[in-house]
């Protein structure tokens, strides 16, 4: 499904009289599944060997029924043994991360590091510090789809720590 088709589906959600609540739920479900499928296809190409993740914005749109908010979806691909720098996200960002392939080790805030496998997910609350985000394997690639709900006025979705140190 193309990005324009996904955008059209989301736009339909904002026209309350155009669809019933049951149709709206089904539309949201199929739209989410289409986003996940698109991310899996985009992430299936072999990654170039490197020690950092590859990040690709795969969807972004204003939420028509939540003034001042937008949704963005980011595909994060980790070659074997690679990791992200410690970081925070835009101050208003609520994030749901869904592991598409492989295994991701993640540590958010003061919680202990945890490994999430394909089909599992986790979330980050606004202002949380993401100290560990890495491929849990030195031999297999991994990827995740991160879905952000963020203030429309916020700029960058991810802000790396200076010198890798937490704020």
C-alpha positions as protocol buffer text, in pm:
chain_id: "A"
residue {
  index: 1
  type: UNK
  ca { x: 0 y: 0 z: 0 }
}
residue {
  index: 2
  type: UNK
  ca { x: 141 y: 340 z: -95 }
}
residue {
  index: 3
  type: UNK
  ca { x: 191 y: 631 z: 145 }
}
residue {
  index: 4
  type: UNK
  ca { x: -80 y: 827 z: -40 }
}
residue {
  index: 5
  type: UNK
  ca { x: -326 y: 540 z: 11 }
}
residue {
  index: 6
  type: UNK
  ca { x: -243 y: 534 z: 382 }
}
residue {
  index: 7
  type: UNK
  ca { x: -286 y: 912 z: 397 }
}
residue {
  index: 8
  type: UNK
  ca { x: -626 y: 883 z: 226 }
}
residue {
  index: 9
  type: UNK
  ca { x: -734 y: 619 z: 482 }
}
residue {
  index: 10
  type: UNK
  ca { x: -633 y: 842 z: 773 }
}
residue {
  index: 11
  type: UNK
  ca { x: -808 y: 1141 z: 615 }
}
residue {
  index: 12
  type: UNK
  ca { x: -1126 y: 932 z: 594 }
}
residue {
  index: 13
  type: UNK
  ca { x: -1110 y: 883 z: 970 }
}
residue {
  index: 14
  type: UNK
  ca { x: -1151 y: 1258 z: 1022 }
}
residue {
  index: 15
  type: UNK
  ca { x: -1479 y: 1270 z: 825 }
}
residue {
  index: 16
  type: UNK
  ca { x: -1703 y: 1139 z: 1100 }
}
residue {
  index: 17
  type: UNK
  ca { x: -2016 y: 1133 z: 887 }
}
residue {
  index: 18
  type: UNK
  ca { x: -1840 y: 941 z: 609 }
}
residue {
  index: 19
  type: UNK
  ca { x: -1795 y: 617 z: 806 }
}
residue {
  index: 20
  type: UNK
  ca { x: -1946 y: 430 z: 1098 }
}
residue {
  index: 21
  type: UNK
  ca { x: -1747 y: 367 z: 1419 }
}
residue {
  index: 22
  type: UNK
  ca { x: -1715 y: -1 z: 1322 }
}
residue {
  index: 23
  type: UNK
  ca { x: -1580 y: 98 z: 980 }
}
residue {
  index: 24
  type: UNK
  ca { x: -1342 y: 343 z: 1149 }
}
residue {
  index: 25
  type: UNK
  ca { x: -1195 y: 71 z: 1370 }
}
residue {
  index: 26
  type: UNK
  ca { x: -1152 y: -160 z: 1072 }
}
residue {
  index: 27
  type: UNK
  ca { x: -993 y: 124 z: 873 }
}
residue {
  index: 28
  type: UNK
  ca { x: -748 y: 199 z: 1155 }
}
residue {
  index: 29
  type: UNK
  ca { x: -660 y: -170 z: 1188 }
}
residue {
  index: 30
  type: UNK
  ca { x: -595 y: -219 z: 816 }
}
residue {
  index: 31
  type: UNK
  ca { x: -400 y: 108 z: 799 }
}
residue {
  index: 32
  type: UNK
  ca { x: -174 y: -2 z: 1087 }
}
residue {
  index: 33
  type: UNK
  ca { x: -122 y: -343 z: 925 }
}
residue {
  index: 34
  type: UNK
  ca { x: -36 y: -173 z: 595 }
}
residue {
  index: 35
  type: UNK
  ca { x: 222 y: 46 z: 773 }
}
residue {
  index: 36
  type: UNK
  ca { x: 379 y: -260 z: 937 }
}
residue {
  index: 37
  type: UNK
  ca { x: 383 y: -449 z: 605 }
}
residue {
  index: 38
  type: UNK
  ca { x: 543 y: -150 z: 429 }
}
residue {
  index: 39
  type: UNK
  ca { x: 808 y: -130 z: 699 }
}
residue {
  index: 40
  type: UNK
  ca { x: 883 y: -503 z: 671 }
}
residue {
  index: 41
  type: UNK
  ca { x: 924 y: -477 z: 293 }
}
residue {
  index: 42
  type: UNK
  ca { x: 1141 y: -166 z: 326 }
}
residue {
  index: 43
  type: UNK
  ca { x: 1353 y: -335 z: 590 }
}
residue {
  index: 44
  type: UNK
  ca { x: 1406 y: -659 z: 401 }
}
residue {
  index: 45
  type: UNK
  ca { x: 1693 y: -533 z: 189 }
}
residue {
  index: 46
  type: UNK
  ca { x: 2035 y: -634 z: 318 }
}
residue {
  index: 47
  type: UNK
  ca { x: 2195 y: -371 z: 539 }
}
residue {
  index: 48
  type: UNK
  ca { x: 2542 y: -240 z: 474 }
}
residue {
  index: 49
  type: UNK
  ca { x: 2781 y: -349 z: 748 }
}
residue {
  index: 50
  type: UNK
  ca { x: 2819 y: -62 z: 993 }
}
residue {
  index: 51
  type: UNK
  ca { x: 2805 y: 7 z: 1364 }
}
residue {
  index: 52
  type: UNK
  ca { x: 2511 y: 253 z: 1357 }
}
residue {
  index: 53
  type: UNK
  ca { x: 2144 y: 206 z: 1285 }
}
residue {
  index: 54
  type: UNK
  ca { x: 1975 y: 324 z: 965 }
}
residue {
  index: 55
  type: UNK
  ca { x: 1665 y: 541 z: 1015 }
}
residue {
  index: 56
  type: UNK
  ca { x: 1402 y: 607 z: 749 }
}
residue {
  index: 57
  type: UNK
  ca { x: 1085 y: 813 z: 791 }
}
residue {
  index: 58
  type: UNK
  ca { x: 812 y: 599 z: 630 }
}
residue {
  index: 59
  type: UNK
  ca { x: 502 y: 799 z: 726 }
}
residue {
  index: 60
  type: UNK
  ca { x: 412 y: 1143 z: 860 }
}
residue {
  index: 61
  type: UNK
  ca { x: 75 y: 1315 z: 878 }
}
residue {
  index: 62
  type: UNK
  ca { x: -114 y: 1565 z: 1092 }
}
residue {
  index: 63
  type: UNK
  ca { x: -379 y: 1400 z: 1308 }
}
residue {
  index: 64
  type: UNK
  ca { x: -698 y: 1555 z: 1172 }
}
residue {
  index: 65
  type: UNK
  ca { x: -901 y: 1484 z: 1486 }
}
residue {
  index: 66
  type: UNK
  ca { x: -633 y: 1592 z: 1739 }
}
residue {
  index: 67
  type: UNK
  ca { x: -543 y: 1956 z: 1685 }
}
residue {
  index: 68
  type: UNK
  ca { x: -172 y: 2034 z: 1710 }
}
residue {
  index: 69
  type: UNK
  ca { x: -58 y: 1670 z: 1692 }
}
residue {
  index: 70
  type: UNK
  ca { x: 100 y: 1461 z: 1418 }
}
residue {
  index: 71
  type: UNK
  ca { x: 187 y: 1097 z: 1374 }
}
residue {
  index: 72
  type: UNK
  ca { x: 519 y: 982 z: 1232 }
}
residue {
  index: 73
  type: UNK
  ca { x: 644 y: 630 z: 1169 }
}
residue {
  index: 74
  type: UNK
  ca { x: 1015 y: 557 z: 1148 }
}
residue {
  index: 75
  type: UNK
  ca { x: 1178 y: 234 z: 1030 }
}
residue {
  index: 76
  type: UNK
  ca { x: 1497 y: 167 z: 1227 }
}
residue {
  index: 77
  type: UNK
  ca { x: 1725 y: -101 z: 1079 }
}
residue {
  index: 78
  type: UNK
  ca { x: 2015 y: -240 z: 1279 }
}
residue {
  index: 79
  type: UNK
  ca { x: 2290 y: -432 z: 1100 }
}
residue {
  index: 80
  type: UNK
  ca { x: 2444 y: -710 z: 1313 }
}
residue {
  index: 81
  type: UNK
  ca { x: 2610 y: -567 z: 1625 }
}
residue {
  index: 82
  type: UNK
  ca { x: 2500 y: -207 z: 1558 }
}
residue {
  index: 83
  type: UNK
  ca { x: 2343 y: 39 z: 1799 }
}
residue {
  index: 84
  type: UNK
  ca { x: 2196 y: 385 z: 1836 }
}
residue {
  index: 85
  type: UNK
  ca { x: 2364 y: 660 z: 2034 }
}
residue {
  index: 86
  type: UNK
  ca { x: 2196 y: 737 z: 2368 }
}
residue {
  index: 87
  type: UNK
  ca { x: 1918 y: 985 z: 2296 }
}
residue {
  index: 88
  type: UNK
  ca { x: 1591 y: 1151 z: 2383 }
}
residue {
  index: 89
  type: UNK
  ca { x: 1300 y: 1226 z: 2155 }
}
residue {
  index: 90
  type: UNK
  ca { x: 1101 y: 1545 z: 2100 }
}
residue {
  index: 91
  type: UNK
  ca { x: 968 y: 1654 z: 2441 }
}
residue {
  index: 92
  type: UNK
  ca { x: 605 y: 1582 z: 2352 }
}
residue {
  index: 93
  type: UNK
  ca { x: 674 y: 1245 z: 2184 }
}
residue {
  index: 94
  type: UNK
  ca { x: 490 y: 932 z: 2292 }
}
residue {
  index: 95
  type: UNK
  ca { x: 642 y: 638 z: 2105 }
}
residue {
  index: 96
  type: UNK
  ca { x: 533 y: 282 z: 2045 }
}
residue {
  index: 97
  type: UNK
  ca { x: 809 y: 62 z: 1902 }
}
residue {
  index: 98
  type: UNK
  ca { x: 726 y: -271 z: 1736 }
}
residue {
  index: 99
  type: UNK
  ca { x: 1008 y: -516 z: 1655 }
}
residue {
  index: 100
  type: UNK
  ca { x: 972 y: -632 z: 1295 }
}
residue {
  index: 101
  type: UNK
  ca { x: 1270 y: -867 z: 1274 }
}
residue {
  index: 102
  type: UNK
  ca { x: 1552 y: -998 z: 1490 }
}
residue {
  index: 103
  type: UNK
  ca { x: 1597 y: -889 z: 1850 }
}
residue {
  index: 104
  type: UNK
  ca { x: 1642 y: -539 z: 1995 }
}
residue {
  index: 105
  type: UNK
  ca { x: 1799 y: -461 z: 2333 }
}
residue {
  index: 106
  type: UNK
  ca { x: 1646 y: -147 z: 2481 }
}
residue {
  index: 107
  type: UNK
  ca { x: 1682 y: 48 z: 2804 }
}
residue {
  index: 108
  type: UNK
  ca { x: 1453 y: 344 z: 2868 }
}
residue {
  index: 109
  type: UNK
  ca { x: 1483 y: 563 z: 3176 }
}
residue {
  index: 110
  type: UNK
  ca { x: 1585 y: 380 z: 3493 }
}
residue {
  index: 111
  type: UNK
  ca { x: 1427 y: 51 z: 3386 }
}
residue {
  index: 112
  type: UNK
  ca { x: 1664 y: -243 z: 3329 }
}
residue {
  index: 113
  type: UNK
  ca { x: 1768 y: -326 z: 2973 }
}
residue {
  index: 114
  type: UNK
  ca { x: 1536 y: -574 z: 2806 }
}
residue {
  index: 115
  type: UNK
  ca { x: 1552 y: -773 z: 2482 }
}
residue {
  index: 116
  type: UNK
  ca { x: 1245 y: -760 z: 2255 }
}
residue {
  index: 117
  type: UNK
  ca { x: 1202 y: -1012 z: 1973 }
}
residue {
  index: 118
  type: UNK
  ca { x: 1011 y: -989 z: 1644 }
}
residue {
  index: 119
  type: UNK
  ca { x: 641 y: -943 z: 1721 }
}
residue {
  index: 120
  type: UNK
  ca { x: 701 y: -771 z: 2057 }
}
residue {
  index: 121
  type: UNK
  ca { x: 680 y: -403 z: 2137 }
}
residue {
  index: 122
  type: UNK
  ca { x: 751 y: -138 z: 2398 }
}
residue {
  index: 123
  type: UNK
  ca { x: 674 y: 228 z: 2453 }
}
residue {
  index: 124
  type: UNK
  ca { x: 854 y: 544 z: 2556 }
}
residue {
  index: 125
  type: UNK
  ca { x: 682 y: 826 z: 2744 }
}
residue {
  index: 126
  type: UNK
  ca { x: 747 y: 1195 z: 2671 }
}
residue {
  index: 127
  type: UNK
  ca { x: 1087 y: 1307 z: 2802 }
}
residue {
  index: 128
  type: UNK
  ca { x: 1222 y: 954 z: 2858 }
}
residue {
  index: 129
  type: UNK
  ca { x: 1593 y: 894 z: 2810 }
}
residue {
  index: 130
  type: UNK
  ca { x: 1678 y: 603 z: 2579 }
}
residue {
  index: 131
  type: UNK
  ca { x: 2023 y: 497 z: 2698 }
}
residue {
  index: 132
  type: UNK
  ca { x: 2042 y: 162 z: 2513 }
}
residue {
  index: 133
  type: UNK
  ca { x: 1895 y: 79 z: 2174 }
}
residue {
  index: 134
  type: UNK
  ca { x: 2086 y: -186 z: 1984 }
}
residue {
  index: 135
  type: UNK
  ca { x: 2074 y: -508 z: 1788 }
}
residue {
  index: 136
  type: UNK
  ca { x: 2094 y: -790 z: 2042 }
}
residue {
  index: 137
  type: UNK
  ca { x: 2274 y: -1009 z: 1784 }
}
residue {
  index: 138
  type: UNK
  ca { x: 2624 y: -984 z: 1639 }
}
residue {
  index: 139
  type: UNK
  ca { x: 2526 y: -1208 z: 1345 }
}
residue {
  index: 140
  type: UNK
  ca { x: 2166 y: -1125 z: 1242 }
}
residue {
  index: 141
  type: UNK
  ca { x: 2009 y: -791 z: 1140 }
}
residue {
  index: 142
  type: UNK
  ca { x: 1712 y: -648 z: 1332 }
}
residue {
  index: 143
  type: UNK
  ca { x: 1453 y: -379 z: 1265 }
}
residue {
  index: 144
  type: UNK
  ca { x: 1172 y: -198 z: 1438 }
}
residue {
  index: 145
  type: UNK
  ca { x: 892 y: 40 z: 1347 }
}
residue {
  index: 146
  type: UNK
  ca { x: 867 y: 336 z: 1585 }
}
residue {
  index: 147
  type: UNK
  ca { x: 534 y: 520 z: 1576 }
}
residue {
  index: 148
  type: UNK
  ca { x: 543 y: 870 z: 1725 }
}
residue {
  index: 149
  type: UNK
  ca { x: 254 y: 1089 z: 1839 }
}
residue {
  index: 150
  type: UNK
  ca { x: 412 y: 1431 z: 1875 }
}
residue {
  index: 151
  type: UNK
  ca { x: 326 y: 1802 z: 1883 }
}
residue {
  index: 152
  type: UNK
  ca { x: 313 y: 1942 z: 1530 }
}
residue {
  index: 153
  type: UNK
  ca { x: 547 y: 2224 z: 1632 }
}
residue {
  index: 154
  type: UNK
  ca { x: 824 y: 1991 z: 1749 }
}
residue {
  index: 155
  type: UNK
  ca { x: 1114 y: 1963 z: 1507 }
}
residue {
  index: 156
  type: UNK
  ca { x: 1355 y: 1671 z: 1526 }
}
residue {
  index: 157
  type: UNK
  ca { x: 1207 y: 1343 z: 1645 }
}
residue {
  index: 158
  type: UNK
  ca { x: 1537 y: 1219 z: 1794 }
}
residue {
  index: 159
  type: UNK
  ca { x: 1804 y: 1420 z: 1976 }
}
residue {
  index: 160
  type: UNK
  ca { x: 2133 y: 1235 z: 2046 }
}
residue {
  index: 161
  type: UNK
  ca { x: 2301 y: 1300 z: 2382 }
}
residue {
  index: 162
  type: UNK
  ca { x: 2609 y: 1519 z: 2367 }
}
residue {
  index: 163
  type: UNK
  ca { x: 2914 y: 1289 z: 2385 }
}
residue {
  index: 164
  type: UNK
  ca { x: 2680 y: 993 z: 2447 }
}
residue {
  index: 165
  type: UNK
  ca { x: 2622 y: 1104 z: 2808 }
}
residue {
  index: 166
  type: UNK
  ca { x: 2271 y: 1129 z: 2955 }
}
residue {
  index: 167
  type: UNK
  ca { x: 2131 y: 1472 z: 3035 }
}
